[in-house]
Amino acid sequence: MMIEVLTLFPELFPGPLSGGVTGRGLAAGLLDLRLHNLRDYTHDRHRQVDDIPYGGGAGMVLKPEPIFEAVRARTGNGPVILLTPQGELLNQSLVRNLAGYDDLYLICGRYEGVDERVATDLVDRQISIGDYVLTGGELPAMVLIDAVSRLVAGVLGSEASPKDESFDHDLLEYPHYTRPAVFEGHAVPEVLLSGHHAEIERWRRSQAAERTRRRRPDLLDRLQR
Ligand code: 4FV
């Protein structure tokens, strides 16, 4: 998968993505991360990318021209995505959808945000990673890249499969245990030591459902819809 990122801080990338599974994916070329510096799409002496907000108010807004020019010069033809708190909330089913494309183009905002015409006239999707305000869209872009990368063929390698995991059926994941069988007096549930795979499967499903009911009943509502 090729992922193009438009940002004022290309030096922040690959950052945390350089480690572990995503790091191996990048090194193996399974993930092709292409960084574009927004300032490279300005033509004035001050390389201006932001300006004061019409209607007044604090802070600055990213200008539309450099962003439109950058996206129009892009390599790929997959969805153009603006990371913004005004977007649809990123969840595993949206991650699965995005992992189906050969390439993605991610726009990282800064300051108060980007000119609204980017959202209305340029991008295919607006995505939020959560209902809180960050200083920039770079961390949300890395979160999206990390989540999507796990579903790119070959990235997870043999040690893990993206099948049967959290949110796979919009349920929280069942509890995981490993050796020792007893730690500080806390024993691993007997069923997991039984070798009875059908039993274990039943226990895991019931744990996932119970845990979801207690911690995230909203996920169950979504299932009913
Ligand atoms: C954000 C989020 C986010 C808003 C203003 C960057 C900041 C600043 N992006 N999910 N939550 N963006 O807080 O995606 O420009």
CSV table of C-alpha atoms and ligand atoms in Angstrom, one decimal:
chain,number,residue,atom,x,y,z
A,1,MET,CA,0.0,0.0,0.0
A,2,MET,CA,1.2,3.5,-0.8
A,3,ILE,CA,0.3,6.2,1.7
A,4,GLU,CA,1.0,9.8,0.8
A,5,VAL,CA,1.0,12.3,3.7
A,6,LEU,CA,0.7,16.1,3.2
A,7,THR,CA,2.1,17.9,6.3
A,8,LEU,CA,4.0,20.9,7.6
A,9,PHE,CA,6.3,18.6,9.6
A,10,PRO,CA,7.4,15.7,7.3
A,11,GLU,CA,10.4,15.1,9.7
A,12,LEU,CA,7.9,13.7,12.3
A,13,PHE,CA,7.5,10.7,10.0
A,14,PRO,CA,7.9,7.8,10.1
A,15,GLY,CA,8.5,8.4,13.8
A,16,PRO,CA,6.7,5.7,15.8
A,17,LEU,CA,5.8,3.9,12.6
A,18,SER,CA,9.5,3.0,12.2
A,19,GLY,CA,9.4,0.4,14.9
A,20,GLY,CA,7.9,-3.1,15.1
A,21,VAL,CA,5.4,-4.4,12.7
A,22,THR,CA,5.0,-1.1,10.7
A,23,GLY,CA,8.8,-0.6,10.7
A,24,ARG,CA,9.2,-4.1,9.1
A,25,GLY,CA,6.4,-3.3,6.7
A,26,LEU,CA,8.1,-0.1,5.6
A,27,ALA,CA,11.5,-1.9,5.3
A,28,ALA,CA,10.0,-4.7,3.3
A,29,GLY,CA,8.3,-2.2,0.9
A,30,LEU,CA,4.9,-3.5,1.8
A,31,LEU,CA,4.1,0.0,3.0
A,32,ASP,CA,5.3,2.9,0.8
A,33,LEU,CA,5.1,6.1,2.8
A,34,ARG,CA,5.5,9.3,0.7
A,35,LEU,CA,5.8,12.6,2.5
A,36,HIS,CA,4.8,15.9,1.0
A,37,ASN,CA,5.8,19.2,2.7
A,38,LEU,CA,2.9,21.7,2.3
A,39,ARG,CA,5.4,24.6,2.1
A,40,ASP,CA,6.7,23.1,-1.2
A,41,TYR,CA,3.3,24.1,-2.7
A,42,THR,CA,3.7,27.8,-2.0
A,43,HIS,CA,5.1,30.3,-4.5
A,44,ASP,CA,5.5,33.5,-2.5
A,45,ARG,CA,8.7,34.7,-0.8
A,46,HIS,CA,7.4,33.9,2.7
A,47,ARG,CA,6.1,30.4,1.6
A,48,GLN,CA,2.9,31.3,3.4
A,49,VAL,CA,0.6,28.4,4.2
A,50,ASP,CA,-1.7,30.0,6.7
A,51,ASP,CA,-3.7,33.2,7.2
A,52,ILE,CA,-6.0,35.0,9.6
A,53,PRO,CA,-9.6,33.7,9.9
A,54,TYR,CA,-12.3,35.6,8.0
A,55,GLY,CA,-14.8,36.9,10.6
A,56,GLY,CA,-12.0,37.3,13.2
A,57,GLY,CA,-11.1,35.1,16.1
A,58,ALA,CA,-7.9,33.6,17.5
A,59,GLY,CA,-5.4,31.6,15.7
A,60,MET,CA,-4.6,31.0,12.0
A,61,VAL,CA,-6.2,28.8,9.3
A,62,LEU,CA,-4.4,26.8,6.6
A,63,LYS,CA,-4.9,28.4,3.2
A,64,PRO,CA,-6.7,26.3,0.4
A,65,GLU,CA,-4.3,27.0,-2.5
A,66,PRO,CA,-1.2,25.0,-1.4
A,67,ILE,CA,-3.4,22.1,-0.3
A,68,PHE,CA,-5.4,22.0,-3.6
A,69,GLU,CA,-2.2,22.2,-5.6
A,70,ALA,CA,-0.5,19.4,-3.6
A,71,VAL,CA,-3.5,17.0,-3.9
A,72,ARG,CA,-3.8,17.7,-7.6
A,73,ALA,CA,-0.1,16.8,-8.0
A,74,ARG,CA,-0.5,13.5,-6.1
A,75,THR,CA,0.8,10.1,-7.3
A,76,GLY,CA,-2.1,7.8,-6.2
A,77,ASN,CA,-5.8,7.8,-7.0
A,78,GLY,CA,-7.2,6.3,-3.8
A,79,PRO,CA,-9.3,8.4,-1.3
A,80,VAL,CA,-8.1,11.8,-0.2
A,81,ILE,CA,-8.6,12.0,3.6
A,82,LEU,CA,-8.6,15.0,5.8
A,83,LEU,CA,-7.8,14.2,9.5
A,84,THR,CA,-10.1,16.5,11.5
A,85,PRO,CA,-12.2,16.4,14.7
A,86,GLN,CA,-15.2,17.2,12.4
A,87,GLY,CA,-14.8,13.9,10.6
A,88,GLU,CA,-16.4,10.5,10.9
A,89,LEU,CA,-15.0,8.5,13.9
A,90,LEU,CA,-12.3,6.1,12.9
A,91,ASN,CA,-13.2,2.5,13.9
A,92,GLN,CA,-12.2,-1.0,12.9
A,93,SER,CA,-14.8,-1.3,10.2
A,94,LEU,CA,-13.6,2.0,8.6
A,95,VAL,CA,-10.0,0.7,8.9
A,96,ARG,CA,-11.0,-2.4,7.1
A,97,ASN,CA,-12.6,-0.3,4.3
A,98,LEU,CA,-9.5,1.9,3.9
A,99,ALA,CA,-7.2,-1.2,3.9
A,100,GLY,CA,-9.0,-2.2,0.7
A,101,TYR,CA,-7.4,0.5,-1.4
A,102,ASP,CA,-3.9,0.4,-3.1
A,103,ASP,CA,-3.2,4.0,-1.9
A,104,LEU,CA,-4.4,6.7,0.4
A,105,TYR,CA,-3.7,10.4,0.6
A,106,LEU,CA,-3.7,11.9,4.1
A,107,ILE,CA,-3.9,15.7,4.8
A,108,CYS,CA,-2.6,16.8,8.2
A,109,GLY,CA,-4.1,20.1,9.6
A,110,ARG,CA,-2.3,22.5,11.9
A,111,TYR,CA,-3.3,25.7,13.7
A,112,GLU,CA,-7.1,26.2,14.1
A,113,GLY,CA,-7.7,23.9,11.1
A,114,VAL,CA,-7.9,24.1,7.3
A,115,ASP,CA,-10.0,26.4,5.0
A,116,GLU,CA,-13.5,24.7,4.8
A,117,ARG,CA,-13.3,24.6,1.0
A,118,VAL,CA,-10.7,21.8,1.4
A,119,ALA,CA,-13.4,19.8,3.2
A,120,THR,CA,-16.2,20.7,0.9
A,121,ASP,CA,-14.5,20.7,-2.5
A,122,LEU,CA,-11.4,18.6,-2.4
A,123,VAL,CA,-11.4,15.6,0.0
A,124,ASP,CA,-13.3,12.3,-0.3
A,125,ARG,CA,-13.5,11.7,3.5
A,126,GLN,CA,-13.0,13.5,6.8
A,127,ILE,CA,-11.9,11.2,9.6
A,128,SER,CA,-11.4,11.9,13.3
A,129,ILE,CA,-9.5,9.6,15.7
A,130,GLY,CA,-11.5,10.9,18.7
A,131,ASP,CA,-13.4,13.7,20.3
A,132,TYR,CA,-10.5,15.7,21.6
A,133,VAL,CA,-8.4,18.5,20.0
A,134,LEU,CA,-4.8,17.9,19.1
A,135,THR,CA,-2.1,20.3,18.0
A,136,GLY,CA,-1.9,18.8,14.5
A,137,GLY,CA,-3.1,16.0,12.2
A,138,GLU,CA,0.2,14.1,12.1
A,139,LEU,CA,-0.5,11.9,15.1
A,140,PRO,CA,-4.0,11.1,13.8
A,141,ALA,CA,-2.4,10.2,10.4
A,142,MET,CA,0.1,7.9,12.1
A,143,VAL,CA,-2.8,6.2,14.1
A,144,LEU,CA,-4.7,5.6,10.9
A,145,ILE,CA,-1.6,4.4,9.1
A,146,ASP,CA,-0.8,2.0,11.9
A,147,ALA,CA,-4.3,0.5,12.1
A,148,VAL,CA,-4.6,0.1,8.3
A,149,SER,CA,-1.0,-1.3,8.0
A,150,ARG,CA,-2.0,-4.3,10.2
A,151,LEU,CA,-4.5,-5.3,7.5
A,152,VAL,CA,-2.1,-5.0,4.6
A,153,ALA,CA,-1.1,-8.5,3.4
A,154,GLY,CA,2.2,-9.7,4.8
A,155,VAL,CA,2.6,-6.8,7.2
A,156,LEU,CA,1.5,-8.7,10.3
A,157,GLY,CA,3.5,-11.8,9.1
A,158,SER,CA,2.8,-15.2,10.6
A,159,GLU,CA,2.9,-14.3,14.3
A,160,ALA,CA,-0.5,-12.7,14.3
A,161,SER,CA,-3.6,-12.8,12.1
A,162,PRO,CA,-6.0,-9.8,11.9
A,163,LYS,CA,-8.8,-12.3,12.0
A,164,ASP,CA,-10.8,-12.9,15.3
A,165,GLU,CA,-9.6,-9.8,17.1
A,166,SER,CA,-11.1,-6.7,18.9
A,167,PHE,CA,-13.9,-5.2,17.0
A,168,ASP,CA,-13.8,-8.0,14.5
A,169,HIS,CA,-17.4,-8.5,15.3
A,170,ASP,CA,-17.7,-5.1,17.0
A,171,LEU,CA,-17.0,-6.8,20.3
A,172,LEU,CA,-14.2,-6.2,22.7
A,173,GLU,CA,-11.5,-8.9,22.8
A,174,TYR,CA,-11.6,-11.8,25.2
A,175,PRO,CA,-8.9,-11.8,28.0
A,176,HIS,CA,-5.4,-13.1,27.0
A,177,TYR,CA,-3.2,-15.2,29.3
A,178,THR,CA,0.3,-16.7,29.0
A,179,ARG,CA,2.8,-18.5,31.3
A,180,PRO,CA,3.1,-18.8,34.3
A,181,ALA,CA,-0.2,-20.6,35.0
A,182,VAL,CA,-0.2,-19.0,38.5
A,183,PHE,CA,1.2,-15.5,39.1
A,184,GLU,CA,1.2,-13.9,42.5
A,185,GLY,CA,-1.6,-16.3,43.5
A,186,HIS,CA,-3.7,-15.4,40.4
A,187,ALA,CA,-4.4,-18.5,38.3
A,188,VAL,CA,-5.1,-18.7,34.6
A,189,PRO,CA,-8.8,-19.8,34.0
A,190,GLU,CA,-8.9,-23.7,34.0
A,191,VAL,CA,-10.7,-23.9,30.7
A,192,LEU,CA,-7.6,-22.4,28.9
A,193,LEU,CA,-5.4,-25.2,30.2
A,194,SER,CA,-8.0,-27.9,29.3
A,195,GLY,CA,-7.1,-28.3,25.6
A,196,HIS,CA,-10.8,-28.5,24.8
A,197,HIS,CA,-10.8,-26.1,21.9
A,198,ALA,CA,-14.6,-25.9,21.6
A,199,GLU,CA,-14.8,-25.2,25.3
A,200,ILE,CA,-12.1,-22.5,25.0
A,201,GLU,CA,-13.9,-21.0,22.0
A,202,ARG,CA,-17.2,-20.8,23.9
A,203,TRP,CA,-15.5,-19.3,26.9
A,204,ARG,CA,-13.7,-16.7,24.8
A,205,ARG,CA,-17.0,-15.7,23.0
A,206,SER,CA,-18.8,-15.4,26.3
A,207,GLN,CA,-16.0,-13.3,27.8
A,208,ALA,CA,-15.9,-11.0,24.8
A,209,ALA,CA,-19.7,-10.5,24.9
A,210,GLU,CA,-19.8,-10.0,28.7
A,211,ARG,CA,-16.9,-7.6,28.6
A,212,THR,CA,-18.6,-5.6,25.8
A,213,ARG,CA,-21.9,-5.5,27.7
A,214,ARG,CA,-20.2,-4.2,30.8
A,215,ARG,CA,-17.6,-1.8,29.2
A,216,ARG,CA,-19.0,-0.8,25.8
A,217,PRO,CA,-22.8,-1.3,25.6
A,218,ASP,CA,-22.7,1.3,22.8
A,219,LEU,CA,-21.0,-1.4,20.6
A,220,LEU,CA,-23.8,-3.8,21.2
A,221,ASP,CA,-26.4,-1.1,20.2
A,222,ARG,CA,-24.4,-0.8,16.9
A,223,LEU,CA,-24.7,-4.6,16.5
A,224,GLN,CA,-28.5,-4.4,16.9
A,225,ARG,CA,-28.8,-1.6,14.3
B,1,4FV,C1,-7.9,15.6,15.1
B,1,4FV,C2,-8.6,14.6,15.7
B,1,4FV,C3,-7.4,16.9,15.7
B,1,4FV,C4,-7.6,20.1,15.1
B,1,4FV,C5,-6.9,21.4,14.9
B,1,4FV,C6,-5.3,19.7,14.5
B,1,4FV,C7,-6.5,19.1,15.3
B,1,4FV,C8,-5.4,21.1,14.6
B,1,4FV,N1,-7.6,15.2,13.8
B,1,4FV,N2,-8.8,13.6,14.8
B,1,4FV,N3,-9.1,14.6,17.0
B,1,4FV,N4,-6.9,17.8,14.8
B,1,4FV,O1,-7.6,17.1,16.9
B,1,4FV,O2,-8.2,14.0,13.7
B,1,4FV,O3,-5.2,21.7,13.3
